């Protein structure tokens, strides 16, 4: 399956996906909105085609620029690995249940606009919840609201700083993202509303 990975930052999740050697996962493209993002270098180092679009080229008005590029390259699945722009509605419709994202908290809590990076872990600590953990989900038209594929919990400790918590969640992200991608590519699944069942 031909996959495009979208990312804006360091790409540690993408690295974990590469390391996992998932059967039938053909990472064909790495796309970013930041031309100096480490994730693009990682793509090049692994012989994968890379492309940086301007942030404005991800907007609804210009959505065909990115969409056409995906179609020209025969992309069948999109993986969002730390991508900080919203995916346009047309791309989401065209790739319905074919876009997956990883979020470093237990959705449906701690998601939505403004919930990215350290802000997520700050909100988790402030809430007093005793558990956090990553969520891998399909992407629909609403931020962080698509059907959930996999989640795993980690404890939130009284002494935790946002960095401590982010680090603990990230370790689990690297494991479950690869597992979820494998399930999506190689497993059979059924989606009913927001619920996903793997058979
Ligand atoms: C991860 O915490 C991921 O959950 C979130 O963005 C971060 C990306 O980190 N969506 P990396 O670039 O994969 O290291």
Short mmCIF file of C-alpha atoms and ligand atoms in Angstrom, two decimals:
data_model
loop_
_atom_site.label_atom_id
_atom_site.label_comp_id
_atom_site.label_asym_id
_atom_site.label_seq_id
_atom_site.Cartn_x
_atom_site.Cartn_y
_atom_site.Cartn_z
CA UNK A 1 0.00 0.00 0.00
CA UNK A 2 1.44 3.33 -1.07
CA UNK A 3 1.66 5.66 1.91
CA UNK A 4 2.28 9.40 2.28
CA UNK A 5 3.51 10.51 5.69
CA UNK A 6 2.73 14.10 6.69
CA UNK A 7 4.75 15.73 9.47
CA UNK A 8 5.92 19.11 10.72
CA UNK A 9 8.66 18.19 13.18
CA UNK A 10 11.30 15.74 14.31
CA UNK A 11 9.60 12.60 12.98
CA UNK A 12 10.28 10.16 15.81
CA UNK A 13 6.96 8.41 15.13
CA UNK A 14 7.81 8.11 11.45
CA UNK A 15 11.17 6.63 12.42
CA UNK A 16 9.37 4.08 14.60
CA UNK A 17 7.13 3.14 11.65
CA UNK A 18 10.15 2.63 9.41
CA UNK A 19 11.87 0.50 12.06
CA UNK A 20 8.77 -1.67 12.48
CA UNK A 21 9.07 -3.02 8.90
CA UNK A 22 5.30 -3.38 8.54
CA UNK A 23 4.38 -5.83 5.77
CA UNK A 24 2.88 -4.15 2.68
CA UNK A 25 3.66 -0.64 3.95
CA UNK A 26 5.29 1.20 1.07
CA UNK A 27 6.35 4.62 2.37
CA UNK A 28 6.40 6.53 -0.92
CA UNK A 29 6.21 10.17 0.12
CA UNK A 30 7.02 12.42 3.05
CA UNK A 31 5.19 15.74 3.01
CA UNK A 32 5.68 18.73 5.28
CA UNK A 33 4.57 22.33 5.68
CA UNK A 34 8.07 23.17 6.96
CA UNK A 35 10.96 22.90 4.54
CA UNK A 36 13.52 22.41 7.32
CA UNK A 37 11.56 19.76 9.25
CA UNK A 38 13.70 16.83 10.40
CA UNK A 39 11.03 14.43 9.12
CA UNK A 40 11.92 15.43 5.52
CA UNK A 41 15.57 14.59 6.13
CA UNK A 42 14.54 11.25 7.57
CA UNK A 43 12.58 10.57 4.39
CA UNK A 44 15.55 11.44 2.17
CA UNK A 45 17.94 9.37 4.29
CA UNK A 46 15.66 6.40 3.69
CA UNK A 47 15.41 6.96 -0.07
CA UNK A 48 11.84 8.27 0.09
CA UNK A 49 10.59 11.13 -2.07
CA UNK A 50 9.98 14.29 -0.02
CA UNK A 51 8.08 17.49 -0.65
CA UNK A 52 7.59 20.68 1.36
CA UNK A 53 4.49 22.67 0.55
CA UNK A 54 3.90 26.19 1.82
CA UNK A 55 1.47 26.29 4.74
CA UNK A 56 -0.97 28.22 2.50
CA UNK A 57 -1.00 25.31 0.05
CA UNK A 58 -2.76 23.18 2.65
CA UNK A 59 -5.66 25.64 2.90
CA UNK A 60 -9.16 24.86 1.60
CA UNK A 61 -8.73 27.35 -1.30
CA UNK A 62 -5.60 25.57 -2.57
CA UNK A 63 -6.51 22.05 -1.58
CA UNK A 64 -6.13 20.63 -5.09
CA UNK A 65 -2.39 21.33 -5.07
CA UNK A 66 -1.72 18.73 -2.38
CA UNK A 67 -4.52 16.41 -3.49
CA UNK A 68 -3.27 16.29 -7.10
CA UNK A 69 0.24 15.54 -5.87
CA UNK A 70 -1.05 12.63 -3.78
CA UNK A 71 -3.06 11.24 -6.69
CA UNK A 72 -0.19 11.69 -9.19
CA UNK A 73 1.98 9.63 -6.83
CA UNK A 74 -0.63 6.88 -6.47
CA UNK A 75 -0.99 7.41 -2.71
CA UNK A 76 -3.54 5.06 -1.11
CA UNK A 77 -3.12 5.87 2.58
CA UNK A 78 -2.08 8.98 4.52
CA UNK A 79 -0.32 8.84 7.87
CA UNK A 80 -0.22 12.01 9.97
CA UNK A 81 2.85 11.84 12.20
CA UNK A 82 3.01 15.16 14.04
CA UNK A 83 1.44 17.24 11.28
CA UNK A 84 0.36 20.67 12.50
CA UNK A 85 -1.95 21.79 9.70
CA UNK A 86 -5.58 20.85 9.18
CA UNK A 87 -6.21 18.45 6.31
CA UNK A 88 -8.69 19.95 3.86
CA UNK A 89 -12.22 18.60 3.53
CA UNK A 90 -11.71 17.44 -0.06
CA UNK A 91 -8.67 15.36 0.85
CA UNK A 92 -10.56 13.87 3.80
CA UNK A 93 -13.50 12.94 1.54
CA UNK A 94 -11.24 11.50 -1.14
CA UNK A 95 -9.31 9.49 1.47
CA UNK A 96 -12.26 8.52 3.65
CA UNK A 97 -11.04 6.12 6.39
CA UNK A 98 -7.67 6.18 4.69
CA UNK A 99 -6.03 8.84 6.88
CA UNK A 100 -4.71 7.97 10.32
CA UNK A 101 -3.32 10.25 13.02
CA UNK A 102 -1.55 9.82 16.33
CA UNK A 103 -2.50 12.05 19.24
CA UNK A 104 -0.57 12.01 22.55
CA UNK A 105 -3.60 11.87 24.87
CA UNK A 106 -6.66 9.73 25.41
CA UNK A 107 -9.27 11.08 23.01
CA UNK A 108 -12.03 12.22 23.09
CA UNK A 109 -10.52 14.17 26.03
CA UNK A 110 -7.71 16.66 25.45
CA UNK A 111 -8.22 17.04 21.70
CA UNK A 112 -9.38 19.77 19.32
CA UNK A 113 -8.08 23.18 18.33
CA UNK A 114 -5.15 24.39 20.42
CA UNK A 115 -4.44 20.92 21.76
CA UNK A 116 -1.00 20.14 20.40
CA UNK A 117 2.50 19.62 21.76
CA UNK A 118 3.09 20.61 25.37
CA UNK A 119 -0.39 22.18 25.67
CA UNK A 120 -1.91 18.70 25.68
CA UNK A 121 0.28 17.42 28.51
CA UNK A 122 -0.20 20.66 30.48
CA UNK A 123 -3.97 20.21 30.23
CA UNK A 124 -3.71 16.58 31.29
CA UNK A 125 -1.65 17.48 34.37
CA UNK A 126 -4.00 20.35 35.25
CA UNK A 127 -7.07 18.11 35.01
CA UNK A 128 -5.90 15.76 37.74
CA UNK A 129 -6.59 12.65 35.67
CA UNK A 130 -4.50 9.68 36.74
CA UNK A 131 -4.05 8.24 33.25
CA UNK A 132 -2.95 9.52 29.88
CA UNK A 133 -1.69 7.76 26.77
CA UNK A 134 -1.72 7.91 22.99
CA UNK A 135 -4.66 7.48 20.64
CA UNK A 136 -4.42 6.40 17.01
CA UNK A 137 -7.54 7.30 15.06
CA UNK A 138 -8.98 7.73 11.59
CA UNK A 139 -9.22 11.36 10.55
CA UNK A 140 -12.62 12.84 9.79
CA UNK A 141 -13.67 16.44 9.12
CA UNK A 142 -13.56 17.36 12.83
CA UNK A 143 -10.23 17.75 14.60
CA UNK A 144 -9.33 14.68 16.70
CA UNK A 145 -12.83 13.21 16.45
CA UNK A 146 -12.50 10.32 14.00
CA UNK A 147 -13.05 6.65 14.90
CA UNK A 148 -10.47 5.36 17.38
CA UNK A 149 -8.23 2.52 16.20
CA UNK A 150 -6.00 1.95 19.25
CA UNK A 151 -5.30 3.51 22.64
CA UNK A 152 -3.04 2.60 25.52
CA UNK A 153 -2.79 4.13 28.97
CA UNK A 154 0.21 5.30 30.96
CA UNK A 155 0.06 6.56 34.55
CA UNK A 156 0.22 10.27 35.33
CA UNK A 157 2.48 10.68 38.36
CA UNK A 158 2.20 13.40 41.01
CA UNK A 159 5.81 14.50 40.38
CA UNK A 160 5.45 14.67 36.57
CA UNK A 161 6.50 17.72 34.57
CA UNK A 162 4.99 18.11 31.08
CA UNK A 163 8.27 16.78 29.67
CA UNK A 164 8.18 13.68 31.89
CA UNK A 165 4.65 12.91 30.80
CA UNK A 166 5.35 13.62 27.12
CA UNK A 167 8.32 11.24 27.23
CA UNK A 168 6.31 8.44 28.85
CA UNK A 169 3.49 8.81 26.30
CA UNK A 170 5.91 9.03 23.34
CA UNK A 171 7.49 5.67 24.15
CA UNK A 172 4.06 4.06 23.87
CA UNK A 173 3.22 6.11 20.74
CA UNK A 174 6.11 4.51 18.90
CA UNK A 175 4.81 1.05 19.67
CA UNK A 176 1.07 1.47 19.08
CA UNK A 177 1.36 3.60 15.93
CA UNK A 178 3.13 0.75 14.15
CA UNK A 179 0.63 -1.76 15.50
CA UNK A 180 -2.32 0.37 14.37
CA UNK A 181 -0.87 0.91 10.90
CA UNK A 182 -0.30 -2.81 10.53
CA UNK A 183 -3.93 -3.46 11.54
CA UNK A 184 -5.22 -0.91 9.03
CA UNK A 185 -3.08 -2.22 6.16
CA UNK A 186 -3.14 -5.94 6.82
CA UNK A 187 -6.19 -6.52 9.00
CA UNK A 188 -9.90 -6.52 8.34
CA UNK A 189 -11.97 -3.94 10.13
CA UNK A 190 -15.50 -2.65 10.40
CA UNK A 191 -16.47 0.91 11.33
CA UNK A 192 -19.85 1.58 12.96
CA UNK A 193 -20.28 5.28 13.80
CA UNK A 194 -17.20 6.10 15.82
CA UNK A 195 -16.49 2.52 16.80
CA UNK A 196 -13.93 0.34 15.07
CA UNK A 197 -13.84 -3.43 15.27
CA UNK A 198 -10.88 -5.45 13.98
CA UNK A 199 -11.77 -8.94 12.84
C1 LIG B 1 3.69 13.25 18.77
O1 LIG B 1 3.60 13.44 20.14
C2 LIG B 1 2.34 12.94 18.18
O2 LIG B 1 1.50 12.26 19.04
C3 LIG B 1 1.78 14.32 17.88
O3 LIG B 1 2.89 15.07 17.46
C4 LIG B 1 4.09 14.53 18.04
C5 LIG B 1 5.02 14.28 16.91
O4 LIG B 1 6.29 13.83 17.36
N1 LIG B 1 0.70 14.27 16.92
P1 LIG B 1 7.30 13.20 16.34
O5 LIG B 1 7.55 14.25 15.25
O6 LIG B 1 6.71 11.96 15.77
O7 LIG B 1 8.55 12.94 17.13
#
